[in-house]
Coordinates of C-alpha atoms in Angstrom, one line a residue:
X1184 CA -38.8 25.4 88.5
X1185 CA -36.2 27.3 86.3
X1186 CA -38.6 26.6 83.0
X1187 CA -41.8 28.1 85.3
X1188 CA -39.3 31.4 86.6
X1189 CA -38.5 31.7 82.6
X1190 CA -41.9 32.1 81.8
X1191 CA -42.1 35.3 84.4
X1192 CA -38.8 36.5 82.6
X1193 CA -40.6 36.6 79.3
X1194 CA -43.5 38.2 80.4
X1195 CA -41.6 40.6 82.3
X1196 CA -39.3 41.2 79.3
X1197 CA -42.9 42.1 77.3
X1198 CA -45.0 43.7 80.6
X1199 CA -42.4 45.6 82.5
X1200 CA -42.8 49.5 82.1
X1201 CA -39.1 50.0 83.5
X1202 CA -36.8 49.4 80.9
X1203 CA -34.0 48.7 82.9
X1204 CA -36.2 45.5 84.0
X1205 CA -37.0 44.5 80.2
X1206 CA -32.7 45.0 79.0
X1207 CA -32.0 42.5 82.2
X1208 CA -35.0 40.3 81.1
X1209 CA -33.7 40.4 77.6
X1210 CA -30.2 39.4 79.0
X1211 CA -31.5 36.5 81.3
X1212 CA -33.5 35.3 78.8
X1213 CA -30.6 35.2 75.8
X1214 CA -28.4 33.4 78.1
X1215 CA -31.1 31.1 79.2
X1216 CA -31.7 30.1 75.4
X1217 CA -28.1 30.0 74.5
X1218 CA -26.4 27.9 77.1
X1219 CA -29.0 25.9 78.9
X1220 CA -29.3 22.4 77.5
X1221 CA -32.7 21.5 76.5
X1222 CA -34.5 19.7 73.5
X1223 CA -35.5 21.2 70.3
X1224 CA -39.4 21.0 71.0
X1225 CA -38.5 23.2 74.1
X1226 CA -36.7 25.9 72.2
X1227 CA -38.9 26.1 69.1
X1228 CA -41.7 26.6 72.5
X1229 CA -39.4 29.6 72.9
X1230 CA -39.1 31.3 70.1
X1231 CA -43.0 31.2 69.7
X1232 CA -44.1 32.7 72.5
X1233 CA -41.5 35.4 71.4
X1234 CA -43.3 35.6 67.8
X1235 CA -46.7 35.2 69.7
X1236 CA -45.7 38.4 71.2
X1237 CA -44.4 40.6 68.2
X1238 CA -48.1 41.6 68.2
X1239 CA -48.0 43.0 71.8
X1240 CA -50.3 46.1 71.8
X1241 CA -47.5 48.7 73.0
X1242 CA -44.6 49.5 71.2
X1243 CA -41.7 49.0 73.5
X1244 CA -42.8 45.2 74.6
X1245 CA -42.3 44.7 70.6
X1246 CA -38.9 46.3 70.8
X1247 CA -38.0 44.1 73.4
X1248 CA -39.0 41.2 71.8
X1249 CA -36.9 42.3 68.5
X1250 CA -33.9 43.4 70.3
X1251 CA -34.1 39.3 72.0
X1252 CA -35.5 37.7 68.3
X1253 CA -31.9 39.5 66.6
X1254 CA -29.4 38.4 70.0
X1255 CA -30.6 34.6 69.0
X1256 CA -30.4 35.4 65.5
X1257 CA -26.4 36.0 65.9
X1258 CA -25.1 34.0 68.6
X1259 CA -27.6 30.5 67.6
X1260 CA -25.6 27.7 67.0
X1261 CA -26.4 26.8 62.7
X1262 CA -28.3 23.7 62.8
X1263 CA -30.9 25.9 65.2
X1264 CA -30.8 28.7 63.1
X1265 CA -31.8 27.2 60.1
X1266 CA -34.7 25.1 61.5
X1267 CA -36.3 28.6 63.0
X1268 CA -35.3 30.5 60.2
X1269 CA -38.7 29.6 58.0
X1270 CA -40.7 30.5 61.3
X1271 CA -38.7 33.6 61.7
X1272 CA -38.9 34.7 58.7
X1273 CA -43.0 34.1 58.0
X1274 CA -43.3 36.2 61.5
X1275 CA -41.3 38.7 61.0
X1276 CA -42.5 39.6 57.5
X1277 CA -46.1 40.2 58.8
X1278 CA -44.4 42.6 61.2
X1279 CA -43.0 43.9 58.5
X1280 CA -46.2 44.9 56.7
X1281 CA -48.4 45.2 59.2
X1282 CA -46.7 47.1 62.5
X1283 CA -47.7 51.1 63.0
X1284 CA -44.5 51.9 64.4
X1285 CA -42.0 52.9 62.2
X1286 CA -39.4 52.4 64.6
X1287 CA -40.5 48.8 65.1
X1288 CA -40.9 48.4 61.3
X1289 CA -36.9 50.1 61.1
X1290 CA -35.4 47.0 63.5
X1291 CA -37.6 44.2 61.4
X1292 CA -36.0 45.5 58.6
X1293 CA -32.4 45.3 60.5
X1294 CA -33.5 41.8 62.0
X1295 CA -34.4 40.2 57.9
X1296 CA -31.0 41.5 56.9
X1297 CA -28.9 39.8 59.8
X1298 CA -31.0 36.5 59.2
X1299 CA -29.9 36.5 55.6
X1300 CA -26.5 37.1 56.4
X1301 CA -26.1 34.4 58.6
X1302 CA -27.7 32.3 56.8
X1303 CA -25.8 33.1 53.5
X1304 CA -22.8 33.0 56.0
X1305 CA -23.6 29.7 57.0
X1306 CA -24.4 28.1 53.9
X1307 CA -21.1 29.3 52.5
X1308 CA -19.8 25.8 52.5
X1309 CA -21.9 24.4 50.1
X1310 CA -22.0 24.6 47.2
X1311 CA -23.4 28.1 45.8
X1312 CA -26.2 26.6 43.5
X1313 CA -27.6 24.2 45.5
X1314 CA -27.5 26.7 48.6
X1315 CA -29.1 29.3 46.5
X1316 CA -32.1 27.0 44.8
X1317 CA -32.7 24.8 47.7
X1318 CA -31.7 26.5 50.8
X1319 CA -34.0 28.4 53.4
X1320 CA -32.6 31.4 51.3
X1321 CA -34.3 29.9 47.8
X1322 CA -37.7 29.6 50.0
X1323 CA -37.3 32.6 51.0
X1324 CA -36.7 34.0 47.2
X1325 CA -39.5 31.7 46.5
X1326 CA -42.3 33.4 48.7
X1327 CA -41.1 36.6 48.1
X1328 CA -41.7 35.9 44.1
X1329 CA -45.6 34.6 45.0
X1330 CA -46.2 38.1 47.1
X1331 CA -44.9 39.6 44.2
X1332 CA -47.3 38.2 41.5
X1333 CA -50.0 39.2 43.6
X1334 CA -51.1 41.8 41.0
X1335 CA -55.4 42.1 41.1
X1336 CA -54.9 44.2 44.1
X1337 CA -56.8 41.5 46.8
X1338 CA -54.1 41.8 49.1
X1339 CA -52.1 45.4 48.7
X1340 CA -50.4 45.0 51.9
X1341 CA -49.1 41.1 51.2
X1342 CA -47.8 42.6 47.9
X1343 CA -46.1 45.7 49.9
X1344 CA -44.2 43.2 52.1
X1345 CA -42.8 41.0 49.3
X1346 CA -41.8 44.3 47.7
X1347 CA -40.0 45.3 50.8
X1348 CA -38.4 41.9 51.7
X1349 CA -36.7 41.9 48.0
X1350 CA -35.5 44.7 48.6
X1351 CA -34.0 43.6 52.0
X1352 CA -32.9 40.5 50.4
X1353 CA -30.6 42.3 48.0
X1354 CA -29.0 44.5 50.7
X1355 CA -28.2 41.1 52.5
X1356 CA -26.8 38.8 50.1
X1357 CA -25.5 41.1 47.8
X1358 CA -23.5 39.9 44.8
X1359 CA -25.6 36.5 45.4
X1360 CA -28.8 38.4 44.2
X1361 CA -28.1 37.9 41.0
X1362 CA -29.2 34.4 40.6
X1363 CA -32.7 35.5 41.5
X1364 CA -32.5 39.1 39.4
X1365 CA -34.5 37.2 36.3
X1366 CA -36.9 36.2 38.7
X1367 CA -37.3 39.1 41.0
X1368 CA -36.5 42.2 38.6
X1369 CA -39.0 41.8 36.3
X1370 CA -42.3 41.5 38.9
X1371 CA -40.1 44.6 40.3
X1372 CA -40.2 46.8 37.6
X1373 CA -43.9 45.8 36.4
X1374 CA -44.9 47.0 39.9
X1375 CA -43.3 50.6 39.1
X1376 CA -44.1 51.3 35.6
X1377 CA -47.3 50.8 36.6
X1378 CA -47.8 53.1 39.5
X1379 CA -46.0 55.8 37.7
X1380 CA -48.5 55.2 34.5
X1381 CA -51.4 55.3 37.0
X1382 CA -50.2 58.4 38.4
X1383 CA -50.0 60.2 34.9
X1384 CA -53.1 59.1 33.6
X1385 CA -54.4 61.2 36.9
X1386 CA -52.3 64.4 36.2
X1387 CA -53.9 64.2 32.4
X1388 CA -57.3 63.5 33.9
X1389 CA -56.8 66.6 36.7
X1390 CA -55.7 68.8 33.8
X1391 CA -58.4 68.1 31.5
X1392 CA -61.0 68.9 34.4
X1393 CA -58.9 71.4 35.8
X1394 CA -58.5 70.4 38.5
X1395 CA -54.9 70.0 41.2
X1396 CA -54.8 67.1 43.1
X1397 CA -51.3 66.6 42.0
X1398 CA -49.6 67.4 45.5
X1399 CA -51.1 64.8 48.0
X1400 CA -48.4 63.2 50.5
X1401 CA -51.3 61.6 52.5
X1402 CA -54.1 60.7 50.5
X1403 CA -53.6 57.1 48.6
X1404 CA -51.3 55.9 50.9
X1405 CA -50.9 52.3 49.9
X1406 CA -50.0 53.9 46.3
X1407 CA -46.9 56.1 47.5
X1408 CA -45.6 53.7 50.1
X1409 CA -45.8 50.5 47.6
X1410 CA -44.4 52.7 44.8
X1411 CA -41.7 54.1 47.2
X1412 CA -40.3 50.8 48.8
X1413 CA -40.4 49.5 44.7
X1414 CA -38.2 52.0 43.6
X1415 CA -36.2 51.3 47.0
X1416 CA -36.1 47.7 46.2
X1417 CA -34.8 48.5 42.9
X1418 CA -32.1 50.3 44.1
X1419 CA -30.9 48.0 46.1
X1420 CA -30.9 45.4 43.4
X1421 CA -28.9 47.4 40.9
X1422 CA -26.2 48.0 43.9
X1423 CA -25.8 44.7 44.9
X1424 CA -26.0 42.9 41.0
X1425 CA -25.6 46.1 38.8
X1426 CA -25.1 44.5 35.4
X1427 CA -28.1 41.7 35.7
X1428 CA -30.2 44.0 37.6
X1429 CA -30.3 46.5 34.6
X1430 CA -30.5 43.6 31.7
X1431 CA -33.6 41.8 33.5
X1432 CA -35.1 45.3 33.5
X1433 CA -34.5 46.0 30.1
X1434 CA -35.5 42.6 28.7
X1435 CA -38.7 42.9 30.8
X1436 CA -40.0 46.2 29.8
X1437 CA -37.6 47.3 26.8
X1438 CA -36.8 50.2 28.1
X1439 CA -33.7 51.4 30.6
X1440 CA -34.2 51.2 33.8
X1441 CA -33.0 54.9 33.7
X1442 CA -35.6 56.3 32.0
X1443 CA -38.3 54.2 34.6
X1444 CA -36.8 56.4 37.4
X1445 CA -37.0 59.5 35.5
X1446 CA -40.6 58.9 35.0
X1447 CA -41.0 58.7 38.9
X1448 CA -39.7 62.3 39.3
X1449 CA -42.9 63.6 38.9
X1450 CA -44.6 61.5 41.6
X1451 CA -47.2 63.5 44.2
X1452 CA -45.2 62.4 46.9
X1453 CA -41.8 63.5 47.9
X1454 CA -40.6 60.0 49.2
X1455 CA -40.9 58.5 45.9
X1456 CA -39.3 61.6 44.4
X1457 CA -36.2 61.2 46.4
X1458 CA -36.5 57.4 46.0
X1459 CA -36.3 57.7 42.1
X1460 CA -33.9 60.6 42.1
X1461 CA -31.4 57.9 43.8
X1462 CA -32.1 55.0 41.2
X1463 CA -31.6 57.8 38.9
X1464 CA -28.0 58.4 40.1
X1465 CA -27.1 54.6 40.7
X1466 CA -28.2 54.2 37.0
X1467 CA -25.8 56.9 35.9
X1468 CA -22.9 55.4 38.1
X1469 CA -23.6 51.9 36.6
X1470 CA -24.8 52.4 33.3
X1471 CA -24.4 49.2 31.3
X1472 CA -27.9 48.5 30.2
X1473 CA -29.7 51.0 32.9
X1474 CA -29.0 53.8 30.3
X1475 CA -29.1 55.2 26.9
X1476 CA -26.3 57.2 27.2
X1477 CA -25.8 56.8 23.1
X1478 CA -29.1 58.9 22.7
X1479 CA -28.6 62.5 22.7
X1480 CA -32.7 62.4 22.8
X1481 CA -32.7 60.1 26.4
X1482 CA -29.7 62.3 27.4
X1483 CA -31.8 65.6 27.1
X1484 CA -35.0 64.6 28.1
X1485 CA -33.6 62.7 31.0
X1486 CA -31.9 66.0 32.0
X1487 CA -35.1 67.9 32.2
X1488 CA -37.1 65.4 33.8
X1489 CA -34.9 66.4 36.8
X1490 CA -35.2 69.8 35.9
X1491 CA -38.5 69.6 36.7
X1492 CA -38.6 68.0 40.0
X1493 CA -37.6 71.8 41.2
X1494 CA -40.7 73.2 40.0
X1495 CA -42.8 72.5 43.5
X1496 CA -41.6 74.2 46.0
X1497 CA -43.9 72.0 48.4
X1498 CA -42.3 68.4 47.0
X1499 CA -38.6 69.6 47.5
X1500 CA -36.5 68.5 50.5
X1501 CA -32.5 69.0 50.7
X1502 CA -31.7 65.8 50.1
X1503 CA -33.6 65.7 46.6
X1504 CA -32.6 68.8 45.8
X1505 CA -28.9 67.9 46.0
X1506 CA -29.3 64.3 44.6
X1507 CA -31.1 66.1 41.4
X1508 CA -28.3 69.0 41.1
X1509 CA -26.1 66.1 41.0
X1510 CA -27.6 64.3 38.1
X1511 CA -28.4 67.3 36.2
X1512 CA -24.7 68.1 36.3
X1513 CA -23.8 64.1 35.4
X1514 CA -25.9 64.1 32.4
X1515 CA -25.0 67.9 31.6
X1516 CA -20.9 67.0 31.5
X1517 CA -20.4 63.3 31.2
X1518 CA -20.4 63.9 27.2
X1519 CA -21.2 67.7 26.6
X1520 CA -23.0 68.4 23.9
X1521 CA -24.1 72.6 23.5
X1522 CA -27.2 72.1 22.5
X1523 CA -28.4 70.1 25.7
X1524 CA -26.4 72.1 28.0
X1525 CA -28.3 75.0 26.2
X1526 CA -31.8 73.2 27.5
X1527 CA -31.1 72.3 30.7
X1528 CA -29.2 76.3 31.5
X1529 CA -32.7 77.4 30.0
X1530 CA -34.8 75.0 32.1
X1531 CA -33.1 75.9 35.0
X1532 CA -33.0 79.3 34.4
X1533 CA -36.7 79.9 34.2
X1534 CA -37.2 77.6 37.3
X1535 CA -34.8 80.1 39.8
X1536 CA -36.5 83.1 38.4
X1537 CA -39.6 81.6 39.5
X1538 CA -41.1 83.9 42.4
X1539 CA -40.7 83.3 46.1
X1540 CA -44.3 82.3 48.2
X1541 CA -45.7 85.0 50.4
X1542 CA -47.4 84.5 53.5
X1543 CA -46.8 81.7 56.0
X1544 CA -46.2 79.3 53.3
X1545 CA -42.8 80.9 52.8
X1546 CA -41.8 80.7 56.4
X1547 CA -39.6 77.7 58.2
X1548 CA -41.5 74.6 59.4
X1549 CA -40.5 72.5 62.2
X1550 CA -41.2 68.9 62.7
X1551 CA -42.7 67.0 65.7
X1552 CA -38.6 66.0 66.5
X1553 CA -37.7 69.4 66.4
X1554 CA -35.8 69.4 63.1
X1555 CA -35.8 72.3 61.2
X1556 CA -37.3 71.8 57.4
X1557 CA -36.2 74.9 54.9
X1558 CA -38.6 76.3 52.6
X1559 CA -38.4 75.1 49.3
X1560 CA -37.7 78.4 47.4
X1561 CA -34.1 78.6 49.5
X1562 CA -33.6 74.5 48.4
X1563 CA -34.5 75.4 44.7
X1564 CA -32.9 77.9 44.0
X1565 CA -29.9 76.7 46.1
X1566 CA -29.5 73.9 44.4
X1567 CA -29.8 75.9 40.7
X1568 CA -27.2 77.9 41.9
X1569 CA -24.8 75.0 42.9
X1570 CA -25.7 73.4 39.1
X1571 CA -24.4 76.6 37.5
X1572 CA -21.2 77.0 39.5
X1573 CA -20.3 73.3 39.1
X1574 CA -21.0 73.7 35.0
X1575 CA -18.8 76.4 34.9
X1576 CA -16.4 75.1 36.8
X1577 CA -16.3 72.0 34.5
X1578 CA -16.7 73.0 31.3
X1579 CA -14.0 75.5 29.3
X1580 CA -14.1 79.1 29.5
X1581 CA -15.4 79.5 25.4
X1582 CA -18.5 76.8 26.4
X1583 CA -19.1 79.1 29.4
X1584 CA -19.5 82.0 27.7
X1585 CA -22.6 82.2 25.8
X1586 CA -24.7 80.1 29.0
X1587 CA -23.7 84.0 31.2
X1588 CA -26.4 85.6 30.2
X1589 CA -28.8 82.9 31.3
X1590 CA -27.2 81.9 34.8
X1591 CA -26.2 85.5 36.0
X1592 CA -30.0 86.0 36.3
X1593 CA -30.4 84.2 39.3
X1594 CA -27.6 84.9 41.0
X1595 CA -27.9 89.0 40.1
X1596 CA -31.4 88.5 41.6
X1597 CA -30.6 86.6 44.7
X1598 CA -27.5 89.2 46.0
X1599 CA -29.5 92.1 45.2
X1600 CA -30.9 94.2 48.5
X1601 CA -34.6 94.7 47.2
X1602 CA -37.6 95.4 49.7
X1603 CA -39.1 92.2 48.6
X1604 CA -35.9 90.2 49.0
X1605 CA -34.9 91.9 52.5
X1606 CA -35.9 89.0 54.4
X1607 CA -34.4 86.5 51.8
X1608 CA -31.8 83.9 53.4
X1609 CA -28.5 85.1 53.9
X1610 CA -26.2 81.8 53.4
X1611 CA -27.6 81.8 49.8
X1612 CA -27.1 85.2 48.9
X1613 CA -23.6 84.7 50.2
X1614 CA -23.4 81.5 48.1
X1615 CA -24.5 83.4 45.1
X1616 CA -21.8 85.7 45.4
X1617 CA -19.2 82.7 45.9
X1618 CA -20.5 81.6 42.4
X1619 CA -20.5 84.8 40.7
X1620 CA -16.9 85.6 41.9
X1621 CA -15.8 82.2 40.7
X1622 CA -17.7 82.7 36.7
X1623 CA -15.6 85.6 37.1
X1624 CA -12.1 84.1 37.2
X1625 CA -13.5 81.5 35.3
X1626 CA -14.8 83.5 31.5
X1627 CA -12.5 86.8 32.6
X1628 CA -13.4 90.3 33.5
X1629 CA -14.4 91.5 30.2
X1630 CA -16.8 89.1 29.1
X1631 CA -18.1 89.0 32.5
X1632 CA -18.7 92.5 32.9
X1633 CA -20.4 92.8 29.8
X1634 CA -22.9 89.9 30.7
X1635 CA -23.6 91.4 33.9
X1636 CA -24.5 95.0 33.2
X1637 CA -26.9 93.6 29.9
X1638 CA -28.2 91.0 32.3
X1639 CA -28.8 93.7 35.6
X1640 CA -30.1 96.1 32.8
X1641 CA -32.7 93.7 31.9
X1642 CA -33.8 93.3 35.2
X1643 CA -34.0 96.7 36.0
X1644 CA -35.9 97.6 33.2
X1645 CA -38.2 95.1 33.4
X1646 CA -38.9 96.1 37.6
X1647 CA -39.2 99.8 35.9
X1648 CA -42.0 98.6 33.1
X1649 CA -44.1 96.6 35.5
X1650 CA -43.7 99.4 38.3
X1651 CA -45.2 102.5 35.4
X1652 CA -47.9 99.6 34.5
X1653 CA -49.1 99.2 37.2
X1654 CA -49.5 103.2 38.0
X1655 CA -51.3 103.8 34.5
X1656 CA -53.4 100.8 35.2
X1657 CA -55.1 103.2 38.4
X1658 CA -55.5 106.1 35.7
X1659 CA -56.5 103.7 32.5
X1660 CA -58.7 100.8 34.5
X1661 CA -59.9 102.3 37.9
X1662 CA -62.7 99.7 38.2
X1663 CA -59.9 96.8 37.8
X1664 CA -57.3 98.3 40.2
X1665 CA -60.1 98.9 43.0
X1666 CA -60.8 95.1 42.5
X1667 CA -57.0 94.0 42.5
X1668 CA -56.8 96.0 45.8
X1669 CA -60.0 94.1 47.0
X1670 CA -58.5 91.1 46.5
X1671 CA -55.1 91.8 48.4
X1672 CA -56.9 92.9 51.0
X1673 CA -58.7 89.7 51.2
X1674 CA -55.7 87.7 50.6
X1675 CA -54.2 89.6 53.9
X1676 CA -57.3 88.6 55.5
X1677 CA -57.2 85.1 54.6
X1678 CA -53.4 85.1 55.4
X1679 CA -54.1 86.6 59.1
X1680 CA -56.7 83.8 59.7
X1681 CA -54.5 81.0 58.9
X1682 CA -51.6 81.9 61.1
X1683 CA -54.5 81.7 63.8
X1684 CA -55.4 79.1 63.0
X1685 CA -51.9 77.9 62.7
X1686 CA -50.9 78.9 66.4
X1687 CA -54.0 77.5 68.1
X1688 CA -53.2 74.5 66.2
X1689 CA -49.4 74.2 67.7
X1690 CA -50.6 75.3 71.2
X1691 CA -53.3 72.4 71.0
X1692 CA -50.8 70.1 69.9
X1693 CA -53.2 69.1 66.6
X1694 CA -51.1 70.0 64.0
X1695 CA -48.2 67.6 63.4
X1696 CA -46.3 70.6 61.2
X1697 CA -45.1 73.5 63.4
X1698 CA -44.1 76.3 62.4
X1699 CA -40.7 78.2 63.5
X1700 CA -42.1 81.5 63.9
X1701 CA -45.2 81.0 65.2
X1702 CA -43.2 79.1 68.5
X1703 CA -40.6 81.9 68.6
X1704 CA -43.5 84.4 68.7
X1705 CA -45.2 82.4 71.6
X1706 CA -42.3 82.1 73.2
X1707 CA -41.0 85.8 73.5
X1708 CA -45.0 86.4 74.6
X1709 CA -44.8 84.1 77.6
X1710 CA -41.8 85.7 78.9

């Protein structure tokens, strides 16, 4: 009788809508398992009509299943734990590659880590070789190696999960990883070299046929998200075994694992960008074998590799936009050299003066959650700004100097009232002015002075020759100036029709990208 009124527990615990009625399920059920004697075959019985059910069509039976599946995980006695621990691990894996919910996908990940902590935990008392080669965690290492090698392409999705659970497998056991960094490394970095040589053989290809196919966050999915969780994997591996991490991925490809990530700044997808951008920084914190930090060559081109991850305003997110800004300034000042400080002021430079997007591209955009995305002008140049305070902040007043007239551009240009700028964000004008009072204190007033009014009389004179260009051009070209107008007009047009387009889209609920203005506008109509 109590084995038949478990059996409506567990299905209740999957079934039930209430959740109130799955957490007490959950709780019966955990205390069942744990404290009521019964044999082995009865238990493993258990624990596979909970795996059975990690496919349940609806997302929150699946939850409740994890939520139970990590409960048993902690509080199993050891012996149990590492009998169910190959069945656990199999099941949980295809969950890992194959559930559409990322939340369910975020607590399979949290469930593989506390499995390979207890287990590494509980295997403490042996000794560590024998625990590492022939315990469950060695099979584990084991399969994770064949998923790995699976490299014609016949089962993408098997190779995305051996890609992930390495990377889970270093978060878990940590230091431990490096007996398995020859192994696992290598497969690793073969995996993201090529991806990132795949991806610019299609940037030549779309530049010899002129074509732009460069920015595309949803197209080729299983190419993003297996590079992505590679360079994630990686990361994880150089934090938990830093010094055999980078020497198994120099020995294996000959080159840092630095310069790998650098390569992956100019991924079409943002993900991998901020992915590689963080491998980029770990490298730079490690360094050992991860960089060249000899080569003033690797140091410089490095450096603008970064610089150029600001140049799409549509692949730029705050958090890669600081974790570049603090690399650039790493490489800039760790061992300053003129010459490459010189580049990446120059590189940078030309980047902020880069114009602002008109039209609704420019405007705020709002995820499904509600959480607020800037536009990716404000995060560039941001970000450019915050590089050239901290440079001048670190380096002396005399190295300062001659980099003024290039970094007071962007600032001059971002706290000036203009009618194109009088809608521009008001925290980074105001930041702009925090940096151009502090190059001030920094050089002196002289020298500042003097690079300010030869910088601002630049600028004005350049707003003054386009402005008398373009009123000769209606005198000298009539024909071209009635077709420029033509073609602003349509642009309007065009312009007008997407922000329809744009609104019906966010009342429908089709567009999964709402924008900020469009809802405030709605909302100030209704009322």
């Amino acid at each position: 009788e109590v084995y038949d009124a478990m059996k409506t527990v567990g299905n209740l615990l999957i079934r039930s809508r209430d959740p109130a009625v799955r957490r007490q399920c959950s709780e019966v059920s955990l205390a069942f398992l744990v404290d009521y004697p019964m044999g082995e075959k009865r238990i493993t019985s258990h624990i596979h009509f909970l795996v059975n059910n990690l496919s349940y069509p609806k997302a929150d039976g699946r939850k409740s299943v994890l939520e139970l599946l990590n409960q048993i995980i902690l509080k199993f006695p050891n012996e149990v734990l590492m009998k169910l621990s190959n069945l656990l691990f199999l099941a949980l894996t295809l969950r890992l590659a194959n559930d559409p919910d990322p939340t369910c996908r975020g607590m399979v990940s949290e469930l593989l880590v506390n499995l390979f902590q207890c287990l590494t935990t509980k295997n403490s008392q042996r000794s560590r070789k024998s625990s590492q080669r022939s315990g469950p965690l060695g099979v584990f290492f084991g399969n994770t190696k064949k998923w790995l090698q699976d490299t014609e392409g016949k089962k993408k999705s098997l190779q995305l999960a051996g890609v992930q659970v390495a990377g889970i497998l270093a978060r878990a056991v940590g230091s431990g990883f490096q007996a398995y960094a020859g192994d696992i490394i290598p497969l690793l970095i073969d995996i993201a070299v090529h991806a990132f040589e795949r991806n610019s053989k299609q940037r030549n290809a779309d530049i010899n046929t002129q074509t732009n196919n460069s920015i595309d966050e949803n197209g080729d999915s299983e190419a993003w998200n297996l590079a992505h969780h590679t360079v994630v994997a990686l990361t994880r591996a150089l934090k938990a075994s830093p010094r055999h991490t980078a020497k198994s991925a120099l020995k294996s490809s000959g080159i840092p694992l630095a310069t790998i990530a650098a390569n992956g700044l100019r991924f079409p997808h943002v993900w991998v960008r901020t992915a590689c951008a963080r491998l980029l920084g770990q490298c730079l914190a490690v360094r050992s074998e991860a960089v060249d930090e000899k080569s003033t060559d690797w140091i410089r081109e490095t450096a603008l590799s970064c610089c150029a991850g600001f140049v799409t305003d549509e692949l730029i997110t705050t958090t890669l936009g600081e974790q570049l800004a603090k690399n650039i300034l790493f490489l800039a000042t760790d061992q300053p050299d003129s010459d490459i400080i010189q580049a990446i002021a120059k590189r940078l430079g030309g980047i902020a003066r880069k114009s602002k997007p008109k039209g609704i591209s420019a405007m705020n955009l709002v995820s499904i959650s509600g959480e607020e995305k800037e536009p990716g002008w404000i995060i560039r140049r941001r970000s450019i700004i915050k590089v050239f305070g901290a440079l001048v902040a670190k380096l002396e007043a005399e190295r300062s100097i001659p980099l003024l007239s290039i970094i007071l551009r962007p600032m001059i240009m971002a706290t000036e009232d203009t009618p194109s700028s009088k809608n521009d964000n008001a925290p980074l004008k105001q930041l702009a002015q925090q940096v151009l009072d502090l190059i001030q204190k920094k050089v002196g007033d002289d020298h500042f002075a003097t690079a300010y009014t030869q910088v601002r009389g630049e600028i004005m004179g350049k707003r003054a020759e386009r402005a008398k260009r373009r009123k000769l051009e209606v005198v000298q070209d009539p024909q071209g100036a009635a077709r420029r107008k033509r073609q602003r007009t349509q642009k309007k047009i065009v312009a007008q029709k997407r922000q329809k387009a744009v609104r019906k889209a966010i009342r429908s609920g089709e567009l999964p990208v709402a924008r900020k203005r469009c809802q405030s506008r709605q909302k100030k109509r209704r009322v």
